[in-house]
XYZ file of C-alpha atoms in Angstrom:
388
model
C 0.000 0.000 0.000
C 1.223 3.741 -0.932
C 1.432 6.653 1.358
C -1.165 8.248 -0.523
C -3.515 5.446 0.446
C -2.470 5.265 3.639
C -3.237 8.933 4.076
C -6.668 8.305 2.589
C -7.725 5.666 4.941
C -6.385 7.657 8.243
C -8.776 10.674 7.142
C -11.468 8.856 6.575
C -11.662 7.158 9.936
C -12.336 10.630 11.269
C -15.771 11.073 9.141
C -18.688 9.024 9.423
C -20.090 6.510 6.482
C -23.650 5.484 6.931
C -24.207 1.570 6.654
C -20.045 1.515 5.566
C -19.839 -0.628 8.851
C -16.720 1.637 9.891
C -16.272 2.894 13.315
C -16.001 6.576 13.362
C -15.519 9.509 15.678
C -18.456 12.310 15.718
C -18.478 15.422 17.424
C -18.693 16.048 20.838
C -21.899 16.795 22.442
C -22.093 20.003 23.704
C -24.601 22.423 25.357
C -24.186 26.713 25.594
C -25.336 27.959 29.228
C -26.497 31.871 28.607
C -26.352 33.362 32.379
C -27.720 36.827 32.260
C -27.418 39.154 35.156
C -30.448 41.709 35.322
C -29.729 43.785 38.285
C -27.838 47.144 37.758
C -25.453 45.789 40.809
C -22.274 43.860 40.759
C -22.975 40.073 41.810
C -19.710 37.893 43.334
C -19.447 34.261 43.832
C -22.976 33.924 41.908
C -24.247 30.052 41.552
C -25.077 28.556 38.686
C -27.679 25.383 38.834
C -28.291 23.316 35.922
C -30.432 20.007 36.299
C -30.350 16.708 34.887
C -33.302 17.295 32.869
C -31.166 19.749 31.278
C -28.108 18.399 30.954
C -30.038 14.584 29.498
C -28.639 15.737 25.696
C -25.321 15.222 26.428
C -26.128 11.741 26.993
C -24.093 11.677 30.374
C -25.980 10.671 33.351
C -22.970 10.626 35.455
C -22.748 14.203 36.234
C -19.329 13.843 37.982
C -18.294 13.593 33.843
C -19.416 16.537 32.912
C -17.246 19.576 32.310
C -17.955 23.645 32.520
C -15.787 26.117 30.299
C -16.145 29.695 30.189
C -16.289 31.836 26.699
C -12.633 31.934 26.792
C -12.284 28.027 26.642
C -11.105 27.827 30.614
C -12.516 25.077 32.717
C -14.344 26.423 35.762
C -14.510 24.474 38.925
C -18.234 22.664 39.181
C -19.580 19.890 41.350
C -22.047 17.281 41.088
C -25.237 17.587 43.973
C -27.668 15.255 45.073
C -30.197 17.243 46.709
C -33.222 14.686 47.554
C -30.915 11.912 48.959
C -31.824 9.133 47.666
C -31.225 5.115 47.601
C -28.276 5.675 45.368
C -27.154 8.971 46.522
C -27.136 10.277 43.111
C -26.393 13.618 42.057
C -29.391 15.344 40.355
C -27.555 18.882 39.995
C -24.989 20.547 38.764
C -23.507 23.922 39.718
C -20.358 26.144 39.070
C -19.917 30.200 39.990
C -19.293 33.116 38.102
C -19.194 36.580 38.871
C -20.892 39.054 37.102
C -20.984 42.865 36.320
C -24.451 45.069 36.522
C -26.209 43.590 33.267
C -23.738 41.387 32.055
C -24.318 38.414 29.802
C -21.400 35.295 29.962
C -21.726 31.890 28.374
C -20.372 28.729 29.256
C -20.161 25.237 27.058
C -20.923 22.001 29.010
C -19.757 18.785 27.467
C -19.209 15.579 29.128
C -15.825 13.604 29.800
C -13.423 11.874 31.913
C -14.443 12.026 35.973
C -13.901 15.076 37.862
C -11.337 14.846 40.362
C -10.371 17.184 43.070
C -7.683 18.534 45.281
C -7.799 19.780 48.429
C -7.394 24.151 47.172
C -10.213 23.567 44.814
C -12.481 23.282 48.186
C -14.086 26.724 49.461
C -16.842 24.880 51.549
C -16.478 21.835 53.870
C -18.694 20.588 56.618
C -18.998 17.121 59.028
C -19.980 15.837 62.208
C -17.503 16.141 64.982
C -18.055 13.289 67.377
C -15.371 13.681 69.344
C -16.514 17.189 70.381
C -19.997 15.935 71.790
C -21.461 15.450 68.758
C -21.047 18.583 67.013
C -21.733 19.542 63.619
C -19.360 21.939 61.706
C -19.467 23.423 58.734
C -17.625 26.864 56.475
C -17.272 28.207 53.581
C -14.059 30.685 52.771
C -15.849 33.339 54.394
C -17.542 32.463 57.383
C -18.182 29.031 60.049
C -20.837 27.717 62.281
C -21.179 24.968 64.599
C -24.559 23.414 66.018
C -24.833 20.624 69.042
C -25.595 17.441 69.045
C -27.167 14.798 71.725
C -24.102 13.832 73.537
C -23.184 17.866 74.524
C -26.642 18.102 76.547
C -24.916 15.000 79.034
C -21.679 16.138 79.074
C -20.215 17.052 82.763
C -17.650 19.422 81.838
C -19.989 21.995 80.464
C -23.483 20.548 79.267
C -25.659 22.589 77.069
C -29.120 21.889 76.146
C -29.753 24.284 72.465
C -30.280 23.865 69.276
C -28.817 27.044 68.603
C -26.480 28.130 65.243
C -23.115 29.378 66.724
C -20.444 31.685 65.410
C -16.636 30.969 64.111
C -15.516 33.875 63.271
C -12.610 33.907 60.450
C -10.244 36.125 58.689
C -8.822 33.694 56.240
C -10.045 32.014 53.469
C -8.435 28.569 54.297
C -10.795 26.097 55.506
C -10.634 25.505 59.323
C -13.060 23.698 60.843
C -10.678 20.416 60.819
C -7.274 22.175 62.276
C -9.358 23.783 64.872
C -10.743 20.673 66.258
C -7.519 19.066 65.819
C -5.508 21.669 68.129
C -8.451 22.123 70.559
C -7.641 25.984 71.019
C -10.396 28.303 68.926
C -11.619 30.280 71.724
C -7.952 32.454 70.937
C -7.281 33.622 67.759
C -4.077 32.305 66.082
C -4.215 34.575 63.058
C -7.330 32.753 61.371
C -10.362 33.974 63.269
C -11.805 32.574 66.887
C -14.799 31.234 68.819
C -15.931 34.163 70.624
C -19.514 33.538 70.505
C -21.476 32.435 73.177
C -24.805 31.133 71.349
C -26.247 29.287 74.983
C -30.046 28.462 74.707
C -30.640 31.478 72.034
C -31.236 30.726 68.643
C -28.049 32.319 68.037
C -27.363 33.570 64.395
C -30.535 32.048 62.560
C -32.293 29.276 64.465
C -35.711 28.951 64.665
C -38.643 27.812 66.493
C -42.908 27.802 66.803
C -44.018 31.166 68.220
C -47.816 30.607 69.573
C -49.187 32.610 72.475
C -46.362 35.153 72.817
C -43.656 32.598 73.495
C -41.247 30.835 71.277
C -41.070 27.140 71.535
C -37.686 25.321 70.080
C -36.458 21.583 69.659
C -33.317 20.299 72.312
C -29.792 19.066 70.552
C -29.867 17.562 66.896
C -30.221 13.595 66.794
C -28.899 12.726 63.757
C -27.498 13.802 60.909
C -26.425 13.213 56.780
C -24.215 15.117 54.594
C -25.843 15.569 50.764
C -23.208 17.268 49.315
C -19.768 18.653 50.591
C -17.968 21.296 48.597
C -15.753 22.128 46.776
C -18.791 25.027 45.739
C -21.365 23.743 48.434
C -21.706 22.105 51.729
C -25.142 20.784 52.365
C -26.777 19.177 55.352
C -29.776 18.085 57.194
C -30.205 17.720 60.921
C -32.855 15.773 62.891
C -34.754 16.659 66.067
C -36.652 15.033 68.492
C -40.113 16.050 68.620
C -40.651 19.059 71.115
C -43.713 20.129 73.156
C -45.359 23.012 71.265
C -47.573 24.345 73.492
C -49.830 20.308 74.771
C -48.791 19.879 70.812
C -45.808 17.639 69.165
C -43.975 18.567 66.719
C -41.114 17.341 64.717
C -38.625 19.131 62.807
C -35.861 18.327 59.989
C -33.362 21.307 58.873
C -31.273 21.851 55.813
C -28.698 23.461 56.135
C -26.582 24.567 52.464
C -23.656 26.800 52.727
C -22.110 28.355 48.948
C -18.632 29.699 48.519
C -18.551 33.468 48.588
C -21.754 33.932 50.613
C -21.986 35.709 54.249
C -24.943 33.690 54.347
C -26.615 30.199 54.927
C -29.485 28.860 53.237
C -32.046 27.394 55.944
C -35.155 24.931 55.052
C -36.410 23.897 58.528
C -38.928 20.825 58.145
C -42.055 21.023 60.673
C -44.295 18.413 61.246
C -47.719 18.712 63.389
C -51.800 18.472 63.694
C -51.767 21.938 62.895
C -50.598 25.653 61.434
C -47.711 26.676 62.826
C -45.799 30.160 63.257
C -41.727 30.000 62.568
C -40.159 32.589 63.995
C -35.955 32.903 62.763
C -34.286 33.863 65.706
C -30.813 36.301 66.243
C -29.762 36.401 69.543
C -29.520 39.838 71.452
C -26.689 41.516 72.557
C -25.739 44.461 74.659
C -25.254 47.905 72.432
C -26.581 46.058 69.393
C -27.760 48.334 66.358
C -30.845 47.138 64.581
C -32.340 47.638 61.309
C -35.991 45.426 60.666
C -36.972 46.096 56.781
C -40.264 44.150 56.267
C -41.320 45.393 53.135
C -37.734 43.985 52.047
C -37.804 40.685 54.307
C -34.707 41.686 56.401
C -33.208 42.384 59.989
C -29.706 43.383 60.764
C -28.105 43.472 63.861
C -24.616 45.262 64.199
C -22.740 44.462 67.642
C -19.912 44.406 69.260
C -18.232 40.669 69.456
C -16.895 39.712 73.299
C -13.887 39.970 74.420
C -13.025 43.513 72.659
C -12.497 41.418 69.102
C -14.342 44.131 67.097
C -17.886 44.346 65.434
C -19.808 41.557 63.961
C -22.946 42.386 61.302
C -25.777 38.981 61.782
C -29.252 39.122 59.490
C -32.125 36.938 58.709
C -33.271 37.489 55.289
C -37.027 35.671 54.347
C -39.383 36.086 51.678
C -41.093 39.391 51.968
C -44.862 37.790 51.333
C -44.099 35.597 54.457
C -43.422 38.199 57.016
C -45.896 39.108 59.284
C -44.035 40.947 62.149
C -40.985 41.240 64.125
C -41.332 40.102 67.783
C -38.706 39.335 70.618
C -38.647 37.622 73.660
C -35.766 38.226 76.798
C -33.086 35.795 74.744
C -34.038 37.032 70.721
C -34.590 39.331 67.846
C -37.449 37.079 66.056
C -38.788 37.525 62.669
C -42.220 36.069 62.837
C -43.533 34.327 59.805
C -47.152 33.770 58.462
C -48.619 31.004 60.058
C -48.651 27.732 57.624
C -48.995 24.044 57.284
C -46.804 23.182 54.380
C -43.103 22.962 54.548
C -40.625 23.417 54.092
C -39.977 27.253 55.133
C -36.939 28.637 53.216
C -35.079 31.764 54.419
C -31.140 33.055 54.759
C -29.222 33.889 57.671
C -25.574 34.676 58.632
C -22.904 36.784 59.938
C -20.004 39.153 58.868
C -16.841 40.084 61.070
C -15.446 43.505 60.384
C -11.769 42.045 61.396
C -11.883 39.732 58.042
C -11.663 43.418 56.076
C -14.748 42.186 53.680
C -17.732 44.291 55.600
C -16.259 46.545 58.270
C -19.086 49.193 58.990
C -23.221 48.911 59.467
C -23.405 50.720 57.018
C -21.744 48.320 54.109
C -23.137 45.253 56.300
C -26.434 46.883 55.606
C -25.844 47.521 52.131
C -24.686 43.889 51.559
C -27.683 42.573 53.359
C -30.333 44.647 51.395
C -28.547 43.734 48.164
C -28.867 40.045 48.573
C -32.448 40.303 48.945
C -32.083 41.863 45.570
C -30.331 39.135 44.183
C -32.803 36.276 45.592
C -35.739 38.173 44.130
C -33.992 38.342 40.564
C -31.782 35.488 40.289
C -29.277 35.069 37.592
C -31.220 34.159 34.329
C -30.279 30.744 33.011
C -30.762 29.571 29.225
C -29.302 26.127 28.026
C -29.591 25.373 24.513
């Protein structure tokens, strides 16, 4: 055989002959993701979610294959979620970030290929349950960390704490911590990364909630269980379990979710609650001496500016719900309470969280404010998604 013919058969292996009986390579599958920002304000650390309904063309139902490139051709970091945890913990979602200028337009291509694999800097949010600290559960993102308690911290003799209240870790570095601090046993000083200097007790503490009925607010004991959906590197996503709780001569049970994106000061919370009747949730921020409060119904906010103990400097917290679900804020001698329209389907979905001014991201009221009331803005116009 010539070179010439040689050449001839090596080019047409690349083409496809109907009925020729040759294998052949086609074109990859690919899909264009338009992402359209319609707000007149900046948007950081935006998340994009794509489904496996929309995603079925590529032909890929492994979404840990698929791939996300930006308009320039660059990969960007995405992650596979399963977000109704089932049998076969299979993912069911797919997101990546992007930020975005007021108004602008960026598209990505999504195609599938080998499996995604990770190292540890790719991961900006991280969560697990800490047995060996009484059954906490921890969680972070590069901005912020929380901690809630478990069964085993109610019996403890040392110091035994009955609460299902969110606590604070307050950091100033984007490295994930939750792990080292355990490890070293000393986050009530700050090393250089941020501290424990929160004292959430029997509050709600920086977003829990309860039942409010009959001017008193009624709130589950320590979390029971717990199972981990998702975990970074974009999002960390949890639910907890709760024994049922007197509400009132009434039981009632209660599940929470818990997600946490990279880039956010705040948590997305979908308490669960389960009774004979309508129920009240009131979101909860604990008060503190000297605090500076701003309640914005018509926008679905609160913010609470204070100072943090020990002389460690000012801390913004906020509850942000849906503005139709409001009905009025309340308070009781522990909490700040935004009360929500009674109801008797769940779950409830609202945002909560917390900013430290030494982190140098929000370091006044007035920018915490700002930050707070422009996140309601983005929830109420999301980032437009178009996948073609």
């Amino acid at each position: 055989m010539n070179v010439k013919l040689l050449l001839l058969v090596a080019v047409m292996s690349l083409f496809t002959f109907p009925d020729s009986g040759i294998a052949v390579q086609s074109p990859q599958a690919q899909l264009t993701v338009t992402a359209v920002n319609k707000l007149k304000i900046a948007r950081e650390s935006e998340t994009i979610e794509l489904t496996a309904q929309a995603l079925a063309t590529l032909g890929e139902k492994d979404l840990m294959k698929l791939h996300v490139r930006d308009s320039a051709g660059k990969e960007v970091l995405s992650q596979a979620v399963d977000t109704d945890y089932d049998d076969y913990h299979k993912p069911d979602l797919l997101i990546f970030q992007a930020d975005f200028a007021p108004g602008e337009t960026k598209t990505f291509t999504v195609t599938a290929g080998k499996k995604r694999e990770y190292v540890k800097e790719d991961f900006r949010a991280y969560g697990r349950f800490v047995r060996e600290r009484f059954d906490d559960f921890a969680w972070e993102n590069d901005r912020i960390g929380h901690r809630t308690y478990g069964k085993a911290l109610r019996t403890w003799k040392g110091e035994p704490l009955t609460s299902s209240a969110i606590d604070i870790w307050s950091k100033r570095t984007a490295k994930l911590v939750v792990n080292d601090w355990y490890m070293v046993d000393n986050y009530h000083v700050d090393g250089g990364e941020g501290v424990d200097a929160y004292s959430a007790g029997p509050t709600r503490g920086c977003g829990g909630s309860g039942i409010w009925t009959n001017e008193q607010l009624y709130v589950p004991t320590n979390f029971v269980d717990s199972r981990v959906l998702t975990n970074g590197p974009i999002r960390v996503m949890f639910e907890l379990v709760y024994e049922p709780f007197d509400v009132n001569g009434t039981a009632v049970s209660k599940v929470l979710r818990v997600s946490l994106d990279a880039g956010s000061q705040l948590n997305h919370f979908q308490p669960s609650y389960q009774s004979s009747s309508s129920l009240a949730v009131a979101v909860g921020l604990k008060k503190v001496k000297d605090e500076q409060k701003q309640f914005n119904a018509e926008r679905g906010w609160l913010t609470i500016w204070e100072p943090v103990d020990k002389n460690l400097g000012m801390q913004g917290l906020a509850v942000v719900v849906n503005a139709n679900d409001v009905d009025k804020l309340v308070e009781d001698k522990l909490n700040n309470l935004v009360l929500l329209k009674p109801r008797t389907t769940f779950p409830v979905s609202y945002w909560a969280g917390f900013a430290w001014d030494r982190a140098g991201k929000i370091t006044s009221a007035e920018s915490w404010t700002t930050y707070v009331d422009q996140f309601s803005d983005r929830l109420r116009s999301p980032i437009e998604v178009s996948v073609k």
